[in-house]
Coordinates of C-alpha atoms and ligand atoms in Angstrom, one line a residue:
X1 CA 85.8 83.3 94.7
X2 CA 86.7 86.1 97.0
X3 CA 90.4 86.6 97.2
X4 CA 91.5 86.7 100.8
X5 CA 94.7 88.3 102.1
X6 CA 96.4 88.1 105.5
X7 CA 97.7 91.5 106.5
X8 CA 99.9 92.1 109.5
X9 CA 99.2 95.5 111.1
X10 CA 102.1 97.2 113.0
X11 CA 100.7 100.4 114.4
X12 CA 103.8 101.1 116.5
X13 CA 104.2 104.4 118.4
X14 CA 103.2 108.0 118.5
X15 CA 100.6 108.9 115.8
X16 CA 100.9 105.3 114.5
X17 CA 97.7 103.8 115.9
X18 CA 95.6 106.8 114.8
X19 CA 96.7 106.8 111.2
X20 CA 96.6 103.0 111.1
X21 CA 92.9 103.1 112.2
X22 CA 92.1 105.3 109.2
X23 CA 94.0 103.1 106.7
X24 CA 92.2 99.9 108.0
X25 CA 88.8 101.5 107.6
X26 CA 89.7 102.6 104.0
X27 CA 91.0 99.0 103.2
X28 CA 87.8 97.5 104.6
X29 CA 85.7 99.9 102.5
X30 CA 87.6 99.2 99.3
X31 CA 87.5 95.4 100.2
X32 CA 83.7 95.5 100.4
X33 CA 83.5 97.3 97.0
X34 CA 85.9 95.1 95.2
X35 CA 85.0 91.8 96.9
X36 CA 88.4 91.3 98.6
X37 CA 88.6 89.8 102.0
X38 CA 91.3 91.0 104.4
X39 CA 92.3 89.2 107.5
X40 CA 94.0 91.7 109.8
X41 CA 96.3 90.7 112.6
X42 CA 97.9 93.3 114.9
X43 CA 101.5 92.8 116.1
X44 CA 103.8 94.8 118.3
X45 CA 106.9 96.8 117.2
X46 CA 109.0 99.7 118.4
X47 CA 108.4 101.4 121.7
X48 CA 105.0 99.7 122.1
X49 CA 106.7 96.3 121.8
X50 CA 109.5 97.2 124.2
X51 CA 107.0 98.3 126.9
X52 CA 104.9 95.1 126.5
X53 CA 107.6 92.5 126.0
X54 CA 111.1 94.0 126.7
X55 CA 112.1 93.9 123.0
X56 CA 111.4 96.4 120.2
X57 CA 111.0 93.4 117.8
X58 CA 109.5 90.3 119.6
X59 CA 110.1 87.0 117.8
X60 CA 106.4 86.6 117.6
X61 CA 106.0 89.7 115.5
X62 CA 108.5 88.5 113.0
X63 CA 106.7 85.2 112.8
X64 CA 103.3 86.8 112.3
X65 CA 104.8 89.0 109.6
X66 CA 106.4 86.1 107.8
X67 CA 103.2 84.2 107.8
X68 CA 101.2 87.0 106.1
X69 CA 100.8 88.3 102.6
X70 CA 101.8 91.8 103.4
X71 CA 102.8 94.0 106.3
X72 CA 101.4 97.5 106.9
X73 CA 103.5 99.5 109.4
X74 CA 102.7 103.0 110.7
X75 CA 105.6 104.5 112.6
X76 CA 108.0 103.8 115.5
X77 CA 109.9 105.9 118.0
X78 CA 109.5 108.4 120.8
X79 CA 111.6 110.7 122.9
X80 CA 111.3 108.5 126.0
X81 CA 113.2 105.7 124.2
X82 CA 115.9 107.8 122.6
X83 CA 118.5 107.4 125.3
X84 CA 118.1 103.6 125.8
X85 CA 121.0 101.3 124.8
X86 CA 120.9 100.7 121.0
X87 CA 119.5 97.2 121.1
X88 CA 116.4 98.4 122.9
X89 CA 115.6 101.3 120.7
X90 CA 112.5 101.3 118.6
X91 CA 114.6 102.0 115.5
X92 CA 116.5 98.7 116.1
X93 CA 113.1 97.0 115.9
X94 CA 112.4 98.5 112.5
X95 CA 115.9 97.7 111.2
X96 CA 115.5 94.1 112.5
X97 CA 112.2 93.8 110.7
X98 CA 113.7 95.0 107.4
X99 CA 116.7 92.6 107.8
X100 CA 114.5 89.7 109.1
X101 CA 112.2 89.9 106.1
X102 CA 115.1 90.5 103.6
X103 CA 113.6 93.7 102.4
X104 CA 116.5 95.1 100.4
X105 CA 114.6 97.4 98.1
X106 CA 112.9 100.5 99.4
X107 CA 110.7 102.4 96.9
X108 CA 109.9 105.9 97.9
X109 CA 107.9 107.9 95.4
X110 CA 107.8 111.7 95.7
X111 CA 105.0 113.0 93.6
X112 CA 103.6 116.5 93.8
X113 CA 99.9 116.4 93.8
X114 CA 98.6 119.5 92.0
X115 CA 96.3 120.4 94.9
X116 CA 99.4 120.7 97.2
X117 CA 101.8 122.7 95.0
X118 CA 101.3 125.7 97.3
X119 CA 102.2 123.7 100.4
X120 CA 105.8 123.3 99.1
X121 CA 108.4 125.7 100.4
X122 CA 109.8 125.9 96.8
X123 CA 108.4 127.9 94.0
X124 CA 105.5 126.6 91.9
X125 CA 107.5 126.4 88.7
X126 CA 110.2 124.3 90.5
X127 CA 107.9 121.7 92.0
X128 CA 104.9 121.5 89.7
X129 CA 104.9 118.1 87.9
X130 CA 107.7 116.6 90.0
X131 CA 107.4 112.8 89.9
X132 CA 110.4 111.0 91.4
X133 CA 111.0 107.5 92.6
X134 CA 113.8 106.9 95.0
X135 CA 115.0 103.3 95.1
X136 CA 117.0 103.0 98.3
X137 CA 119.0 99.9 99.2
X138 CA 117.7 98.9 102.7
X139 CA 119.5 96.0 104.2
X140 CA 123.2 96.8 103.6
X141 CA 125.6 99.7 103.6
X142 CA 126.7 101.6 106.7
X143 CA 123.4 100.7 108.5
X144 CA 124.5 97.1 108.8
X145 CA 128.3 97.0 108.0
X146 CA 130.8 95.6 110.5
X147 CA 132.9 96.4 112.4
X148 CA 130.6 98.8 114.3
X149 CA 130.7 100.1 117.8
X150 CA 132.3 102.6 120.2
X151 CA 135.7 101.3 121.1
X152 CA 138.5 102.2 123.6
X153 CA 141.7 103.3 121.9
X154 CA 145.2 102.4 123.3
X155 CA 145.6 106.1 124.3
X156 CA 142.5 106.0 126.4
X157 CA 140.1 107.7 124.0
X158 CA 136.9 106.5 122.6
X159 CA 136.5 105.8 118.9
X160 CA 133.1 105.4 117.2
X161 CA 133.1 103.1 114.1
X162 CA 130.7 102.1 111.4
X163 CA 131.5 100.5 108.1
X164 CA 130.0 101.3 104.7
X165 CA 130.3 98.1 102.7
X166 CA 128.5 96.6 99.7
X167 CA 129.2 93.4 97.9
X168 CA 128.8 93.1 94.1
X169 CA 125.7 90.9 94.7
X170 CA 124.0 93.5 96.9
X171 CA 124.6 96.2 94.3
X172 CA 123.4 94.1 91.4
X173 CA 120.2 93.1 93.0
X174 CA 119.2 96.6 94.0
X175 CA 120.4 97.8 90.6
X176 CA 118.1 95.4 88.8
X177 CA 115.1 96.6 90.9
X178 CA 116.0 100.2 89.9
X179 CA 116.4 99.5 86.2
X180 CA 113.1 97.6 86.2
X181 CA 111.4 100.4 88.0
X182 CA 112.9 103.1 85.7
X183 CA 111.8 101.0 82.7
X184 CA 108.1 101.1 83.9
X185 CA 108.4 104.9 84.4
X186 CA 110.1 107.4 82.1
X187 CA 113.2 105.3 81.4
X188 CA 115.7 107.5 83.2
X189 CA 117.9 106.2 86.1
X190 CA 120.2 108.3 88.1
X191 CA 122.6 106.4 90.4
X192 CA 123.9 108.4 93.4
X193 CA 127.2 107.6 95.1
X194 CA 130.3 109.2 96.4
X195 CA 132.7 107.5 94.0
X196 CA 135.1 110.5 94.1
X197 CA 136.1 109.6 97.7
X198 CA 134.8 106.1 98.7
X199 CA 135.9 102.7 97.4
X200 CA 132.5 101.3 98.2
X201 CA 131.0 103.8 95.9
X202 CA 133.5 103.1 93.2
X203 CA 132.3 99.4 93.2
X204 CA 128.7 100.7 93.2
X205 CA 129.3 102.8 90.2
X206 CA 131.2 100.1 88.3
X207 CA 128.5 97.5 88.9
X208 CA 125.6 99.8 88.1
X209 CA 127.4 100.9 84.9
X210 CA 127.9 97.2 83.9
X211 CA 124.2 96.4 84.5
X212 CA 123.2 99.2 82.1
X213 CA 124.0 97.0 79.0
X214 CA 121.1 94.7 80.0
X215 CA 118.7 97.6 80.0
X216 CA 119.3 99.4 76.7
X217 CA 115.9 101.1 77.0
X218 CA 116.9 102.9 80.2
X219 CA 119.3 105.9 80.1
X220 CA 121.7 105.8 83.1
X221 CA 123.4 108.8 84.7
X222 CA 125.5 109.2 87.8
X223 CA 125.7 111.9 90.4
X224 CA 127.8 112.4 93.6
X225 CA 125.5 112.6 96.6
X226 CA 126.3 116.2 97.5
X227 CA 125.5 117.3 94.0
X228 CA 122.4 115.2 93.9
X229 CA 121.2 116.9 97.1
X230 CA 121.7 120.2 95.5
X231 CA 120.1 119.2 92.2
X232 CA 117.0 117.9 94.0
X233 CA 116.4 121.3 95.5
X234 CA 117.5 123.3 92.4
X235 CA 115.6 121.5 89.6
X236 CA 113.9 118.3 90.8
X237 CA 112.1 117.8 87.5
X238 CA 115.4 116.5 86.0
X239 CA 114.9 113.3 88.0
X240 CA 112.8 110.2 87.2
X241 CA 114.2 107.2 89.1
X242 CA 117.1 107.5 91.6
X243 CA 119.0 104.5 92.9
X244 CA 121.3 104.8 95.9
X245 CA 122.7 103.1 99.0
X246 CA 121.1 102.9 102.4
X247 CA 122.4 106.1 104.1
X248 CA 122.4 108.4 101.0
X249 CA 118.8 107.1 100.3
X250 CA 117.7 107.9 103.8
X251 CA 118.8 111.5 103.4
X252 CA 117.8 112.1 99.8
X253 CA 114.4 110.5 100.3
X254 CA 113.6 113.0 103.1
X255 CA 114.7 115.8 100.8
X256 CA 112.6 114.5 97.9
X257 CA 109.7 114.1 100.2
X258 CA 109.7 117.6 101.4
X259 CA 109.5 118.9 97.8
X260 CA 105.9 117.9 98.0
X261 CA 105.3 120.2 100.8
X262 CA 104.7 117.7 103.6
X263 CA 106.4 114.5 104.4
X264 CA 102.9 113.6 105.7
X265 CA 101.8 112.7 102.2
X266 CA 104.4 110.0 101.1
X267 CA 104.1 106.3 101.2
X268 CA 106.8 103.7 100.7
X269 CA 107.2 100.0 99.9
X270 CA 110.0 97.7 101.0
X271 CA 110.4 94.6 99.0
X272 CA 112.6 91.4 99.1
X273 CA 113.1 88.7 96.6
X274 CA 110.4 86.6 98.1
X275 CA 107.9 86.8 101.0
X276 CA 105.7 89.7 102.2
X277 CA 106.6 93.3 101.5
X278 CA 106.5 96.0 104.1
X279 CA 104.4 99.2 103.4
X280 CA 104.9 102.3 105.6
X281 CA 104.7 106.1 105.4
X282 CA 108.1 107.9 105.0
X283 CA 107.3 110.1 108.0
X284 CA 108.0 109.2 111.6
X285 CA 105.8 108.8 114.7
X286 CA 105.4 112.5 115.4
X287 CA 105.2 112.1 119.2
X288 CA 104.6 115.8 119.7
X289 CA 101.1 115.5 118.2
X290 CA 100.3 111.9 119.1
X291 CA 96.8 111.3 120.5
X292 CA 95.6 114.8 119.5
X293 CA 93.8 113.9 116.3
X294 CA 96.0 116.2 114.3
X295 CA 98.0 113.7 112.3
X296 CA 97.7 113.5 108.5
X297 CA 96.7 109.9 107.7
X298 CA 97.2 110.2 103.9
X299 CA 100.7 108.7 103.7
X300 CA 99.5 105.7 105.7
X301 CA 96.5 105.4 103.4
X302 CA 98.7 105.7 100.3
X303 CA 101.0 103.1 101.8
X304 CA 97.9 100.8 101.9
X305 CA 97.4 101.6 98.2
X306 CA 101.0 100.7 97.5
X307 CA 100.5 97.4 99.4
X308 CA 97.5 96.6 97.1
X309 CA 99.4 97.5 94.0
X310 CA 102.9 96.0 94.6
X311 CA 102.2 93.3 97.3
X312 CA 98.7 91.9 96.5
X313 CA 98.5 92.7 92.8
X314 CA 95.2 94.5 93.1
X315 CA 95.9 97.6 91.0
X316 CA 92.2 98.6 90.7
X317 CA 91.7 98.7 94.4
X318 CA 94.9 100.8 94.7
X319 CA 93.6 103.2 92.1
X320 CA 90.4 103.6 94.0
X321 CA 92.2 104.6 97.2
X322 CA 94.5 107.0 95.3
X323 CA 91.5 108.5 93.6
X324 CA 89.8 109.0 96.9
X325 CA 92.8 110.8 98.3
X326 CA 92.8 113.0 95.2
X327 CA 89.1 113.7 95.7
X328 CA 89.3 114.7 99.4
X329 CA 92.1 117.1 98.5
X330 CA 90.0 118.5 95.6
X331 CA 87.2 119.0 98.1
X332 CA 89.6 121.1 100.2
X333 CA 90.1 118.9 103.2
X334 CA 93.4 119.6 104.9
X335 CA 95.2 118.5 108.0
X336 CA 97.4 121.1 109.7
X337 CA 100.6 120.0 107.9
X338 CA 99.2 120.7 104.5
X339 CA 96.9 123.6 105.4
X340 CA 96.5 126.5 103.0
X341 CA 94.2 129.5 102.7
X342 CA 90.5 128.8 102.3
X343 CA 90.8 125.1 102.9
X344 CA 88.7 123.0 105.3
X345 CA 90.6 122.0 108.4
X346 CA 90.1 118.4 109.5
X347 CA 91.8 116.1 112.0
X348 CA 93.0 112.6 111.4
X349 CA 89.6 111.1 111.9
X350 CA 87.8 113.8 109.9
X351 CA 90.2 113.1 107.0
X352 CA 89.3 109.4 107.4
X353 CA 85.6 110.1 107.2
X354 CA 86.1 112.3 104.2
X355 CA 88.0 109.4 102.5
X356 CA 85.2 106.9 103.2
X357 CA 82.6 109.3 101.8
X358 CA 84.8 109.8 98.7
X359 CA 85.1 106.0 98.2
X360 CA 81.4 105.6 98.6
X361 CA 80.6 108.3 96.0
X362 CA 83.1 106.8 93.5
X363 CA 81.4 103.5 93.9
X364 CA 77.8 104.7 93.2
Ligands
IPM401 C1 113.6 105.9 107.5 C2 113.9 106.2 108.9 C3 114.7 105.0 109.5 C4 116.0 104.9 108.7 C5 115.0 105.1 111.0 C6 113.8 105.3 111.8 C7 115.8 103.9 111.5 O1 114.6 107.4 109.0 O2 112.8 104.9 107.3 O3 114.0 106.6 106.6 O4 117.0 105.6 109.0 O5 116.0 104.0 107.8
MG402 MG1 114.8 108.4 107.1

């Protein structure tokens, strides 16, 4: 019997639709090869949803996502929406989707592909062989804590407030995902916090430390976030798996991503305890190059591979996609963001076509 999967596609804004189109063709091709059936359904999110429905996350979108086996998102956001009230902004749609699907665990791998070592702004000996997994808590911390808002003070001033809060349960459940992840990798987990200043981080550190006794095969270390940022740039190879809260994870995962030369290469998976996961590139919607066929679709394609691996339990199909990505890079195809001397320049579509050829060749 042909396994069949319902996939919600959220192309979103900016370069989103272009890179999504490439990922869908790649999924269809690997589906034909492996005898997997995909039922794709498009839904609106972000600025595109706002323009069409007045909301950056229409209820219908959440319903479609909930009824599917996995959700593939491209990117949201654009300059024209940056000044809207917060509840209308594209980012609010994405945060609502994460919360609405209960996606508390965000896995962001930063792996240096050997073909792209030269694209990094750091020296070859620093980045060669880097293979880090950032496990970021995604539905708590300062992104969601209350009180929040801009308030009037008694003296007639304005005061902006956000609250960084974590319960023991929230820390434990992301902690478990992180220990399990580290266990399947090289068995080293580094927890990042700001326990020298913040109570919320003290609780974080206490709970993560207590969990360690359940995972004797994983070696646990702790770093303050400022030091972690510095160590990531200084000697990234010291890291295997990193676990941290929402805001620190947002910042550190961008830094980890850039070690690889381009944020245009990195996928991510956001998972809950049950229900469909969300798979999306780490990069944004790049409105400056939208519609110009310049975007790098590889992070989107690798997100589709993560979806196959983590969400649909189809590791062989995921391997095929990852091998095709490797192959096109070996063949020298490069979009602008990862361009180097003597390489073959391609646009978004050209990269997609190269991927389809690579998949075909691996199959024959
Ligand atoms: C990310 C992004 C989002 C975040 C924005 C777009 C809300 O930066 O996925 O890292 O801050 O989580
Ligand atoms: Mg971010």
